[in-house]
Amino acid sequence: MTRILIPSGALGLGYDRAALARGVAMQPDLIAIDGGSTDSGPSYLGRGVSKYARSSTKLEWKGLIEAAQAAGCPLAIGTAGTCGADATVDWLVEITRECLGELGVTAKIAVIKSQQDAGVVTEAMADGKVTPLPGAPDIDAGVIESCTHIVALAGAEQMAAAIATGADIIIAGRTTDTATIAALPIARGDHAGAAWHGAKIGECGALCSTDPQSGVIMIEFDAAGFTVHPLADGARATPRTVLAHMLYENSDPYLLHEPGGHLDVTGARYEALDETKVRVEGSEWVPSERYNVKLEGARVAGYQTLIMATLRDPRYVENARAWIDDIRTQHAAKVADRMGLSEGDYTCELRLIGAEATLGDLETQESHAPELGVLCVVTANDQAAANEIAKLMNPYLLHHALTRDEEMPTFAFPFSPAEVDRGAIHGFCLHHVMELNDPMDAFQLEVINA
Amino acid sequence: MPEIREIAEKVRSKNAGPFWLTVDIFCGSDAAFRQIVDGLSTARVAQALGADEAVLKRFDIAALNVIKISLPRPVIQGAPEDRDMHGAAWANLVAELVIN
């Protein structure tokens, strides 16, 4: 039997301290938490930074270090610092040193780095070891070389290697959401299907319970299955809430691909043990012939400048679409004239907030809002060009009239300067797997005494 | 003719990684599940989401009274033209479909 205590869906989201203390008293074998995902977009991987505030991360991490010391078990985090690039792993190692110093304790830290050298990935691609997943964009060596960061998603093998060092704290770069939880039960000989399935159910903390915000859950793994046990007051797991979590952020509710194989939960049976706990058996782990790890990469996709106005005059609100269509045409002509750029060289979108800014052409509802926001998003090859294109838009958003024979109107600008530099924007460009001969081939494991 | 939103308990959408989108219709009862399964063609979902029907994966999960639809993200997450980083707003397009 292996007990894994999961404080929340991600470090930085907060957790219930009373529930965590309850979990610590149950003598877990590991406290495991996720540090991120791709869900907040490509900028974090592109820049190699965390999305969460350093102050929250440190406060929560310090609490978990104390909890692990009280429980006498290791503490593990996967995808440190949102994206799991080397820089965010180093960032969390630095935070860990500060926490240990303030707590007046020492610890052995195992660090797994997941960042990939573009040259190594290019070589693997040339050797036919890089395969696109469904929905992947076309890539070539140039795309790989242009990535600011590439990470490979570590699985159970790499996490198990880190745990086997006997470290008190394991800080991993990019891992699959589940690997941090699944590694220990698998290494201890618990049921492999149950290990992965329980890990998937537990990866978002109490999201698999009736009280998704409460964070803390315990998953108990054994030779036949796993048991889900939410720990916050009033939180309950039911067969339905547990089963439903297989749907979450997963394109197939029965299958989950991981390094070295896939999980199939088609035959899983869910049973309520009592009011709060659910027992699951019957999930199957299907090993694959090849050992593949998924790659994620991001690169600079342009430079952006925003400019925004709001329309409150009812006539302009009513005719906003015609108004922006007219502006779009005139502005494009002016950009061509002043800058010599044609529409393939940049993009300039005008989104009507209050009408179609969220869904664009797919919107089916009529807007009846008393005002509309006009958000202009300029993307160009460099910041100076993006700024210039936005500045050429400025007079239109401020004064453009629906007809020539009316007095010059003026619209509301919320800011001065009106243009807002967004800097470099990044784009995800890899949705591929890379085959490895040995699971540790693409990963570095280091032990630090701090 | 009711909209799905009036029959189902909840409709949600979310990224399933940067390249996929997944929509879950929680019908809430056997009757609602039957009504939506029978009245909602995959082609209409594809049309509402601006996607090609051939690439949609649909799972009618009777045990949960859930219909799950997954598709390659119409715009890659975070691309300059992406308007919804987490993919959560697409659910409304499905929720507002009228059931035959």
PDB file of C-alpha atoms in Angstrom, chain A residues 14-302:
ATOM      1  CA  GLY A  14      -3.429  27.541  -2.119  1.00  0.00           C
ATOM      2  CA  TYR A  15      -4.472  24.605   0.071  1.00  0.00           C
ATOM      3  CA  ASP A  16      -6.497  23.919   3.202  1.00  0.00           C
ATOM      4  CA  ARG A  17      -4.003  23.741   6.068  1.00  0.00           C
ATOM      5  CA  ALA A  18      -6.311  21.817   8.409  1.00  0.00           C
ATOM      6  CA  ALA A  19      -6.954  19.200   5.727  1.00  0.00           C
ATOM      7  CA  LEU A  20      -3.226  18.974   5.006  1.00  0.00           C
ATOM      8  CA  ALA A  21      -2.518  18.382   8.715  1.00  0.00           C
ATOM      9  CA  ARG A  22      -5.155  15.612   8.672  1.00  0.00           C
ATOM     10  CA  GLY A  23      -3.318  14.036   5.737  1.00  0.00           C
ATOM     11  CA  VAL A  24       0.046  14.304   7.472  1.00  0.00           C
ATOM     12  CA  ALA A  25      -1.408  12.470  10.496  1.00  0.00           C
ATOM     13  CA  MET A  26      -2.367   9.585   8.173  1.00  0.00           C
ATOM     14  CA  GLN A  27       1.354   8.925   7.507  1.00  0.00           C
ATOM     15  CA  PRO A  28       1.630   9.419   3.749  1.00  0.00           C
ATOM     16  CA  ASP A  29       4.534   7.866   1.831  1.00  0.00           C
ATOM     17  CA  LEU A  30       4.884  10.965  -0.344  1.00  0.00           C
ATOM     18  CA  ILE A  31       3.454  14.456  -0.654  1.00  0.00           C
ATOM     19  CA  ALA A  32       3.142  15.220  -4.370  1.00  0.00           C
ATOM     20  CA  ILE A  33       2.055  18.379  -6.118  1.00  0.00           C
ATOM     21  CA  ASP A  34       2.020  19.702  -9.639  1.00  0.00           C
ATOM     22  CA  GLY A  35       3.733  22.970 -10.468  1.00  0.00           C
ATOM     23  CA  GLY A  36       2.126  23.806 -13.771  1.00  0.00           C
ATOM     24  CA  SER A  37       0.886  22.871 -17.219  1.00  0.00           C
ATOM     25  CA  THR A  38       0.506  24.411 -20.649  1.00  0.00           C
ATOM     26  CA  ASP A  39      -2.910  25.716 -19.722  1.00  0.00           C
ATOM     27  CA  SER A  40      -1.958  29.342 -19.270  1.00  0.00           C
ATOM     28  CA  GLY A  41      -0.522  29.622 -22.737  1.00  0.00           C
ATOM     29  CA  PRO A  42       2.815  29.612 -24.500  1.00  0.00           C
ATOM     30  CA  SER A  43       4.385  32.706 -22.943  1.00  0.00           C
ATOM     31  CA  TYR A  44       5.531  30.907 -19.776  1.00  0.00           C
ATOM     32  CA  LEU A  45       7.425  28.197 -21.633  1.00  0.00           C
ATOM     33  CA  GLY A  46       8.536  30.732 -24.238  1.00  0.00           C
ATOM     34  CA  ARG A  47      10.114  32.943 -21.566  1.00  0.00           C
ATOM     35  CA  GLY A  48      10.906  30.232 -19.027  1.00  0.00           C
ATOM     36  CA  VAL A  49       9.020  31.903 -16.176  1.00  0.00           C
ATOM     37  CA  SER A  50       6.357  30.971 -13.619  1.00  0.00           C
ATOM     38  CA  LYS A  51       2.810  32.262 -13.831  1.00  0.00           C
ATOM     39  CA  TYR A  52       2.290  32.238 -10.066  1.00  0.00           C
ATOM     40  CA  ALA A  53       3.501  34.920  -7.685  1.00  0.00           C
ATOM     41  CA  ARG A  54       6.836  34.121  -6.036  1.00  0.00           C
ATOM     42  CA  SER A  55       5.408  35.106  -2.637  1.00  0.00           C
ATOM     43  CA  SER A  56       2.523  32.581  -2.889  1.00  0.00           C
ATOM     44  CA  THR A  57       4.799  29.893  -4.246  1.00  0.00           C
ATOM     45  CA  LYS A  58       7.261  30.360  -1.396  1.00  0.00           C
ATOM     46  CA  LEU A  59       4.642  30.491   1.351  1.00  0.00           C
ATOM     47  CA  GLU A  60       2.901  27.339   0.107  1.00  0.00           C
ATOM     48  CA  TRP A  61       6.145  25.483  -0.604  1.00  0.00           C
ATOM     49  CA  LYS A  62       7.478  26.270   2.851  1.00  0.00           C
ATOM     50  CA  GLY A  63       4.273  24.874   4.357  1.00  0.00           C
ATOM     51  CA  LEU A  64       4.703  21.694   2.322  1.00  0.00           C
ATOM     52  CA  ILE A  65       8.357  21.306   3.371  1.00  0.00           C
ATOM     53  CA  GLU A  66       7.203  21.538   6.993  1.00  0.00           C
ATOM     54  CA  ALA A  67       4.380  19.063   6.338  1.00  0.00           C
ATOM     55  CA  ALA A  68       6.765  16.546   4.724  1.00  0.00           C
ATOM     56  CA  GLN A  69       9.167  16.871   7.655  1.00  0.00           C
ATOM     57  CA  ALA A  70       6.317  16.310  10.092  1.00  0.00           C
ATOM     58  CA  ALA A  71       5.144  13.280   8.097  1.00  0.00           C
ATOM     59  CA  GLY A  72       8.688  11.954   7.700  1.00  0.00           C
ATOM     60  CA  CYS A  73       8.161  11.445   3.965  1.00  0.00           C
ATOM     61  CA  PRO A  74       9.573  13.028   0.814  1.00  0.00           C
ATOM     62  CA  LEU A  75       7.984  15.950  -1.013  1.00  0.00           C
ATOM     63  CA  ALA A  76       7.845  15.991  -4.822  1.00  0.00           C
ATOM     64  CA  ILE A  77       6.847  18.584  -7.374  1.00  0.00           C
ATOM     65  CA  GLY A  78       6.551  18.104 -11.130  1.00  0.00           C
ATOM     66  CA  THR A  79       6.586  20.843 -13.792  1.00  0.00           C
ATOM     67  CA  ALA A  80       8.189  23.297 -11.379  1.00  0.00           C
ATOM     68  CA  GLY A  81       7.415  26.929 -12.109  1.00  0.00           C
ATOM     69  CA  THR A  82       4.477  26.481 -14.535  1.00  0.00           C
ATOM     70  CA  CYS A  83       6.478  25.353 -17.576  1.00  0.00           C
ATOM     71  CA  GLY A  84       9.245  23.127 -16.180  1.00  0.00           C
ATOM     72  CA  ALA A  85      12.076  24.806 -18.094  1.00  0.00           C
ATOM     73  CA  ASP A  86      15.521  24.739 -16.455  1.00  0.00           C
ATOM     74  CA  ALA A  87      15.208  28.378 -15.380  1.00  0.00           C
ATOM     75  CA  THR A  88      12.006  27.701 -13.424  1.00  0.00           C
ATOM     76  CA  VAL A  89      13.505  24.586 -11.817  1.00  0.00           C
ATOM     77  CA  ASP A  90      16.452  26.731 -10.678  1.00  0.00           C
ATOM     78  CA  TRP A  91      13.951  29.345  -9.460  1.00  0.00           C
ATOM     79  CA  LEU A  92      12.219  26.790  -7.249  1.00  0.00           C
ATOM     80  CA  VAL A  93      15.541  25.382  -6.014  1.00  0.00           C
ATOM     81  CA  GLU A  94      16.477  28.911  -4.935  1.00  0.00           C
ATOM     82  CA  ILE A  95      13.114  29.320  -3.169  1.00  0.00           C
ATOM     83  CA  THR A  96      13.678  25.937  -1.504  1.00  0.00           C
ATOM     84  CA  ARG A  97      17.071  27.058  -0.171  1.00  0.00           C
ATOM     85  CA  GLU A  98      15.459  30.178   1.276  1.00  0.00           C
ATOM     86  CA  CYS A  99      12.695  28.117   2.919  1.00  0.00           C
ATOM     87  CA  LEU A 100      15.177  25.634   4.405  1.00  0.00           C
ATOM     88  CA  GLY A 101      17.301  28.483   5.737  1.00  0.00           C
ATOM     89  CA  GLU A 102      14.307  30.171   7.342  1.00  0.00           C
ATOM     90  CA  LEU A 103      13.140  26.869   8.849  1.00  0.00           C
ATOM     91  CA  GLY A 104      16.656  26.157  10.107  1.00  0.00           C
ATOM     92  CA  VAL A 105      16.745  22.674   8.555  1.00  0.00           C
ATOM     93  CA  THR A 106      18.806  20.915   5.901  1.00  0.00           C
ATOM     94  CA  ALA A 107      17.571  18.630   3.146  1.00  0.00           C
ATOM     95  CA  LYS A 108      18.752  16.446   0.315  1.00  0.00           C
ATOM     96  CA  ILE A 109      17.202  17.730  -2.907  1.00  0.00           C
ATOM     97  CA  ALA A 110      16.944  15.677  -6.120  1.00  0.00           C
ATOM     98  CA  VAL A 111      16.575  17.824  -9.208  1.00  0.00           C
ATOM     99  CA  ILE A 112      15.388  16.543 -12.590  1.00  0.00           C
ATOM    100  CA  LYS A 113      15.925  18.778 -15.597  1.00  0.00           C
ATOM    101  CA  SER A 114      13.678  18.233 -18.621  1.00  0.00           C
ATOM    102  CA  GLN A 115      14.826  20.964 -20.964  1.00  0.00           C
ATOM    103  CA  GLN A 116      16.028  19.802 -24.364  1.00  0.00           C
ATOM    104  CA  ASP A 117      18.813  21.064 -26.535  1.00  0.00           C
ATOM    105  CA  ALA A 118      17.416  21.998 -29.973  1.00  0.00           C
ATOM    106  CA  GLY A 119      20.355  20.252 -31.639  1.00  0.00           C
ATOM    107  CA  VAL A 120      19.557  16.970 -29.919  1.00  0.00           C
ATOM    108  CA  VAL A 121      15.892  17.170 -30.956  1.00  0.00           C
ATOM    109  CA  THR A 122      16.843  18.060 -34.539  1.00  0.00           C
ATOM    110  CA  GLU A 123      19.163  15.071 -34.638  1.00  0.00           C
ATOM    111  CA  ALA A 124      16.438  12.820 -33.232  1.00  0.00           C
ATOM    112  CA  MET A 125      14.091  14.105 -35.923  1.00  0.00           C
ATOM    113  CA  ALA A 126      16.659  13.367 -38.632  1.00  0.00           C
ATOM    114  CA  ASP A 127      16.894   9.822 -37.213  1.00  0.00           C
ATOM    115  CA  GLY A 128      13.126   9.392 -37.465  1.00  0.00           C
ATOM    116  CA  LYS A 129      12.708   9.440 -33.674  1.00  0.00           C
ATOM    117  CA  VAL A 130      10.342  12.419 -33.576  1.00  0.00           C
ATOM    118  CA  THR A 131       6.707  11.697 -34.471  1.00  0.00           C
ATOM    119  CA  PRO A 132       3.790  14.140 -34.723  1.00  0.00           C
ATOM    120  CA  LEU A 133       0.707  13.584 -32.540  1.00  0.00           C
ATOM    121  CA  PRO A 134      -2.791  14.170 -33.974  1.00  0.00           C
ATOM    122  CA  GLY A 135      -3.348  17.888 -34.546  1.00  0.00           C
ATOM    123  CA  ALA A 136       0.385  18.703 -34.588  1.00  0.00           C
ATOM    124  CA  PRO A 137       1.668  21.556 -36.752  1.00  0.00           C
ATOM    125  CA  ASP A 138       4.222  20.823 -39.468  1.00  0.00           C
ATOM    126  CA  ILE A 139       7.761  21.325 -38.277  1.00  0.00           C
ATOM    127  CA  ASP A 140      11.264  21.269 -39.681  1.00  0.00           C
ATOM    128  CA  ALA A 141      14.732  21.779 -38.237  1.00  0.00           C
ATOM    129  CA  GLY A 142      14.248  25.555 -38.512  1.00  0.00           C
ATOM    130  CA  VAL A 143      11.180  25.468 -36.270  1.00  0.00           C
ATOM    131  CA  ILE A 144      13.033  23.425 -33.650  1.00  0.00           C
ATOM    132  CA  GLU A 145      16.071  25.723 -33.771  1.00  0.00           C
ATOM    133  CA  SER A 146      13.836  28.773 -33.319  1.00  0.00           C
ATOM    134  CA  CYS A 147      12.302  27.505 -30.052  1.00  0.00           C
ATOM    135  CA  THR A 148      13.305  29.559 -27.033  1.00  0.00           C
ATOM    136  CA  HIS A 149      12.638  26.522 -24.828  1.00  0.00           C
ATOM    137  CA  ILE A 150      11.889  22.868 -25.534  1.00  0.00           C
ATOM    138  CA  VAL A 151      10.963  20.491 -22.725  1.00  0.00           C
ATOM    139  CA  ALA A 152      10.294  16.768 -22.680  1.00  0.00           C
ATOM    140  CA  LEU A 153       7.623  15.413 -20.340  1.00  0.00           C
ATOM    141  CA  ALA A 154       9.178  13.045 -17.835  1.00  0.00           C
ATOM    142  CA  GLY A 155       7.200  10.000 -16.757  1.00  0.00           C
ATOM    143  CA  ALA A 156       7.249   7.565 -13.862  1.00  0.00           C
ATOM    144  CA  GLU A 157      10.756   6.216 -14.590  1.00  0.00           C
ATOM    145  CA  GLN A 158      12.518   9.565 -14.166  1.00  0.00           C
ATOM    146  CA  MET A 159      10.494  10.443 -11.052  1.00  0.00           C
ATOM    147  CA  ALA A 160      11.230   6.992  -9.599  1.00  0.00           C
ATOM    148  CA  ALA A 161      14.953   7.520 -10.208  1.00  0.00           C
ATOM    149  CA  ALA A 162      14.757  10.802  -8.294  1.00  0.00           C
ATOM    150  CA  ILE A 163      12.814   9.231  -5.414  1.00  0.00           C
ATOM    151  CA  ALA A 164      15.333   6.346  -5.301  1.00  0.00           C
ATOM    152  CA  THR A 165      18.142   8.791  -4.438  1.00  0.00           C
ATOM    153  CA  GLY A 166      16.542   9.004  -0.992  1.00  0.00           C
ATOM    154  CA  ALA A 167      16.012  12.745  -1.407  1.00  0.00           C
ATOM    155  CA  ASP A 168      13.816  14.652   1.015  1.00  0.00           C
ATOM    156  CA  ILE A 169      12.650  16.996  -1.726  1.00  0.00           C
ATOM    157  CA  ILE A 170      12.279  16.223  -5.438  1.00  0.00           C
ATOM    158  CA  ILE A 171      12.044  19.153  -7.819  1.00  0.00           C
ATOM    159  CA  ALA A 172      11.331  18.144 -11.392  1.00  0.00           C
ATOM    160  CA  GLY A 173      11.159  20.125 -14.587  1.00  0.00           C
ATOM    161  CA  ARG A 174       8.400  19.250 -17.043  1.00  0.00           C
ATOM    162  CA  THR A 175       6.685  15.980 -16.161  1.00  0.00           C
ATOM    163  CA  THR A 176       3.305  14.614 -17.166  1.00  0.00           C
ATOM    164  CA  ASP A 177       0.596  15.756 -14.743  1.00  0.00           C
ATOM    165  CA  THR A 178       0.339  12.218 -13.409  1.00  0.00           C
ATOM    166  CA  ALA A 179       3.967  11.020 -13.190  1.00  0.00           C
ATOM    167  CA  THR A 180       4.763  12.656  -9.847  1.00  0.00           C
ATOM    168  CA  ILE A 181       1.944  10.659  -8.260  1.00  0.00           C
ATOM    169  CA  ALA A 182       2.194   7.399 -10.250  1.00  0.00           C
ATOM    170  CA  ALA A 183       5.958   6.846  -9.884  1.00  0.00           C
ATOM    171  CA  LEU A 184       6.118   5.700  -6.260  1.00  0.00           C
ATOM    172  CA  PRO A 185       3.236   3.173  -6.280  1.00  0.00           C
ATOM    173  CA  ILE A 186       4.616   1.671  -9.510  1.00  0.00           C
ATOM    174  CA  ALA A 187       8.138   1.463  -8.029  1.00  0.00           C
ATOM    175  CA  ARG A 188       6.717  -0.273  -4.957  1.00  0.00           C
ATOM    176  CA  GLY A 189       4.871  -2.853  -7.019  1.00  0.00           C
ATOM    177  CA  ASP A 190       1.309  -1.573  -6.653  1.00  0.00           C
ATOM    178  CA  HIS A 191      -1.072  -2.163  -9.558  1.00  0.00           C
ATOM    179  CA  ALA A 192       0.251  -0.160 -12.543  1.00  0.00           C
ATOM    180  CA  GLY A 193      -3.180   0.585 -14.047  1.00  0.00           C
ATOM    181  CA  ALA A 194      -4.383   1.775 -10.654  1.00  0.00           C
ATOM    182  CA  ALA A 195      -1.243   3.880 -10.196  1.00  0.00           C
ATOM    183  CA  TRP A 196      -1.793   5.828 -13.408  1.00  0.00           C
ATOM    184  CA  HIS A 197      -5.549   6.022 -13.050  1.00  0.00           C
ATOM    185  CA  GLY A 198      -5.346   7.165  -9.416  1.00  0.00           C
ATOM    186  CA  ALA A 199      -2.713   9.690 -10.443  1.00  0.00           C
ATOM    187  CA  LYS A 200      -4.974  11.115 -13.150  1.00  0.00           C
ATOM    188  CA  ILE A 201      -7.861  11.331 -10.695  1.00  0.00           C
ATOM    189  CA  GLY A 202      -5.640  12.988  -8.080  1.00  0.00           C
ATOM    190  CA  GLU A 203      -3.595  15.340 -10.262  1.00  0.00           C
ATOM    191  CA  CYS A 204      -5.966  18.274  -9.738  1.00  0.00           C
ATOM    192  CA  GLY A 205      -6.367  17.646  -6.007  1.00  0.00           C
ATOM    193  CA  ALA A 206      -9.957  17.777  -4.833  1.00  0.00           C
ATOM    194  CA  LEU A 207     -11.295  18.620  -8.283  1.00  0.00           C
ATOM    195  CA  CYS A 208     -12.434  14.968  -8.337  1.00  0.00           C
ATOM    196  CA  SER A 209     -14.650  15.554  -5.255  1.00  0.00           C
ATOM    197  CA  THR A 210     -17.871  17.372  -4.422  1.00  0.00           C
ATOM    198  CA  ASP A 211     -15.823  20.332  -3.144  1.00  0.00           C
ATOM    199  CA  PRO A 212     -13.364  21.105  -5.948  1.00  0.00           C
ATOM    200  CA  GLN A 213     -11.893  24.183  -4.241  1.00  0.00           C
ATOM    201  CA  SER A 214     -10.892  22.333  -1.072  1.00  0.00           C
ATOM    202  CA  GLY A 215      -7.631  21.054  -2.501  1.00  0.00           C
ATOM    203  CA  VAL A 216      -6.335  18.287  -0.300  1.00  0.00           C
ATOM    204  CA  ILE A 217      -6.891  14.616  -1.081  1.00  0.00           C
ATOM    205  CA  MET A 218      -5.213  11.314  -0.247  1.00  0.00           C
ATOM    206  CA  ILE A 219      -4.967   8.518  -2.793  1.00  0.00           C
ATOM    207  CA  GLU A 220      -4.171   5.045  -1.477  1.00  0.00           C
ATOM    208  CA  PHE A 221      -2.720   2.585  -3.963  1.00  0.00           C
ATOM    209  CA  ASP A 222      -2.398  -1.182  -3.552  1.00  0.00           C
ATOM    210  CA  ALA A 223      -2.000  -4.382  -5.538  1.00  0.00           C
ATOM    211  CA  ALA A 224      -5.548  -4.334  -6.894  1.00  0.00           C
ATOM    212  CA  GLY A 225      -6.708  -0.730  -7.187  1.00  0.00           C
ATOM    213  CA  PHE A 226      -6.835   2.656  -5.518  1.00  0.00           C
ATOM    214  CA  THR A 227      -8.990   4.589  -3.060  1.00  0.00           C
ATOM    215  CA  VAL A 228      -9.782   8.303  -3.264  1.00  0.00           C
ATOM    216  CA  HIS A 229     -10.149  10.102   0.036  1.00  0.00           C
ATOM    217  CA  PRO A 230     -10.798  13.875   0.106  1.00  0.00           C
ATOM    218  CA  LEU A 231      -9.625  15.405   3.377  1.00  0.00           C
ATOM    219  CA  ALA A 232     -11.330  18.794   3.679  1.00  0.00           C
ATOM    220  CA  ASP A 233     -14.350  19.151   5.943  1.00  0.00           C
ATOM    221  CA  GLY A 234     -17.484  18.296   3.995  1.00  0.00           C
ATOM    222  CA  ALA A 235     -15.656  17.198   0.821  1.00  0.00           C
ATOM    223  CA  ARG A 236     -16.844  13.875  -0.555  1.00  0.00           C
ATOM    224  CA  ALA A 237     -15.732  11.677  -3.414  1.00  0.00           C
ATOM    225  CA  THR A 238     -18.517   9.791  -5.147  1.00  0.00           C
ATOM    226  CA  PRO A 239     -18.212   7.288  -8.016  1.00  0.00           C
ATOM    227  CA  ARG A 240     -19.664  10.009 -10.203  1.00  0.00           C
ATOM    228  CA  THR A 241     -17.253  12.793  -9.208  1.00  0.00           C
ATOM    229  CA  VAL A 242     -14.298  10.417  -9.603  1.00  0.00           C
ATOM    230  CA  LEU A 243     -15.418   9.045 -12.946  1.00  0.00           C
ATOM    231  CA  ALA A 244     -16.178  12.543 -14.208  1.00  0.00           C
ATOM    232  CA  HIS A 245     -12.616  13.664 -13.568  1.00  0.00           C
ATOM    233  CA  MET A 246     -11.333  11.337 -16.324  1.00  0.00           C
ATOM    234  CA  LEU A 247     -13.094  13.753 -18.688  1.00  0.00           C
ATOM    235  CA  TYR A 248     -11.198  16.776 -17.460  1.00  0.00           C
ATOM    236  CA  GLU A 249      -8.710  18.325 -19.897  1.00  0.00           C
ATOM    237  CA  ASN A 250      -8.545  14.950 -21.610  1.00  0.00           C
ATOM    238  CA  SER A 251      -9.614  14.468 -25.211  1.00  0.00           C
ATOM    239  CA  ASP A 252     -10.420  10.763 -24.679  1.00  0.00           C
ATOM    240  CA  PRO A 253     -12.253   9.812 -21.456  1.00  0.00           C
ATOM    241  CA  TYR A 254     -10.975   6.208 -21.505  1.00  0.00           C
ATOM    242  CA  LEU A 255      -7.357   6.500 -22.611  1.00  0.00           C
ATOM    243  CA  LEU A 256      -4.388   8.424 -21.289  1.00  0.00           C
ATOM    244  CA  HIS A 257      -1.017   8.275 -23.046  1.00  0.00           C
ATOM    245  CA  GLU A 258       2.061   8.366 -20.857  1.00  0.00           C
ATOM    246  CA  PRO A 259       5.764   7.682 -21.467  1.00  0.00           C
ATOM    247  CA  GLY A 260       6.128   3.937 -21.994  1.00  0.00           C
ATOM    248  CA  GLY A 261       2.506   3.050 -22.590  1.00  0.00           C
ATOM    249  CA  HIS A 262      -1.082   4.055 -22.029  1.00  0.00           C
ATOM    250  CA  LEU A 263      -3.772   3.776 -19.405  1.00  0.00           C
ATOM    251  CA  ASP A 264      -7.096   2.222 -20.405  1.00  0.00           C
ATOM    252  CA  VAL A 265      -9.950   2.749 -17.939  1.00  0.00           C
ATOM    253  CA  THR A 266     -12.689   1.184 -20.078  1.00  0.00           C
ATOM    254  CA  GLY A 267     -13.015  -1.697 -17.613  1.00  0.00           C
ATOM    255  CA  ALA A 268     -12.704   0.356 -14.418  1.00  0.00           C
ATOM    256  CA  ARG A 269     -15.287  -0.183 -11.663  1.00  0.00           C
ATOM    257  CA  TYR A 270     -16.091   2.585  -9.184  1.00  0.00           C
ATOM    258  CA  GLU A 271     -17.545   1.812  -5.785  1.00  0.00           C
ATOM    259  CA  ALA A 272     -18.472   4.078  -2.860  1.00  0.00           C
ATOM    260  CA  LEU A 273     -16.758   2.740   0.264  1.00  0.00           C
ATOM    261  CA  ASP A 274     -18.649   5.118   2.546  1.00  0.00           C
ATOM    262  CA  GLU A 275     -19.935   8.695   2.429  1.00  0.00           C
ATOM    263  CA  THR A 276     -16.602  10.187   1.382  1.00  0.00           C
ATOM    264  CA  LYS A 277     -14.319   7.525  -0.139  1.00  0.00           C
ATOM    265  CA  VAL A 278     -14.360   5.802  -3.517  1.00  0.00           C
ATOM    266  CA  ARG A 279     -12.621   2.575  -4.485  1.00  0.00           C
ATOM    267  CA  VAL A 280     -11.562   1.977  -8.101  1.00  0.00           C
ATOM    268  CA  GLU A 281     -10.381  -1.298  -9.632  1.00  0.00           C
ATOM    269  CA  GLY A 282     -10.111  -2.709 -13.129  1.00  0.00           C
ATOM    270  CA  SER A 283      -8.031  -0.031 -14.885  1.00  0.00           C
ATOM    271  CA  GLU A 284      -5.350  -1.378 -17.153  1.00  0.00           C
ATOM    272  CA  TRP A 285      -1.819  -0.204 -18.014  1.00  0.00           C
ATOM    273  CA  VAL A 286      -0.772  -1.200 -21.525  1.00  0.00           C
ATOM    274  CA  PRO A 287       3.001  -0.945 -22.039  1.00  0.00           C
ATOM    275  CA  SER A 288       4.193   0.188 -25.465  1.00  0.00           C
ATOM    276  CA  GLU A 289       7.023  -1.276 -27.494  1.00  0.00           C
ATOM    277  CA  ARG A 290       8.831   2.054 -27.688  1.00  0.00           C
ATOM    278  CA  TYR A 291       9.568   4.539 -24.950  1.00  0.00           C
ATOM    279  CA  ASN A 292       8.258   7.896 -26.155  1.00  0.00           C
ATOM    280  CA  VAL A 293       8.256  11.195 -24.324  1.00  0.00           C
ATOM    281  CA  LYS A 294       6.123  14.122 -25.401  1.00  0.00           C
ATOM    282  CA  LEU A 295       7.833  17.359 -26.417  1.00  0.00           C
ATOM    283  CA  GLU A 296       6.631  20.890 -25.869  1.00  0.00           C
ATOM    284  CA  GLY A 297       8.278  23.880 -27.461  1.00  0.00           C
ATOM    285  CA  ALA A 298       7.567  27.563 -27.767  1.00  0.00           C
ATOM    286  CA  ARG A 299       9.119  30.262 -29.889  1.00  0.00           C
ATOM    287  CA  VAL A 300       8.664  33.945 -30.551  1.00  0.00           C
ATOM    288  CA  ALA A 301       5.593  34.413 -32.740  1.00  0.00           C
ATOM    289  CA  GLY A 302       5.826  38.176 -33.159  1.00  0.00           C
TER     290      GLY A 302
END
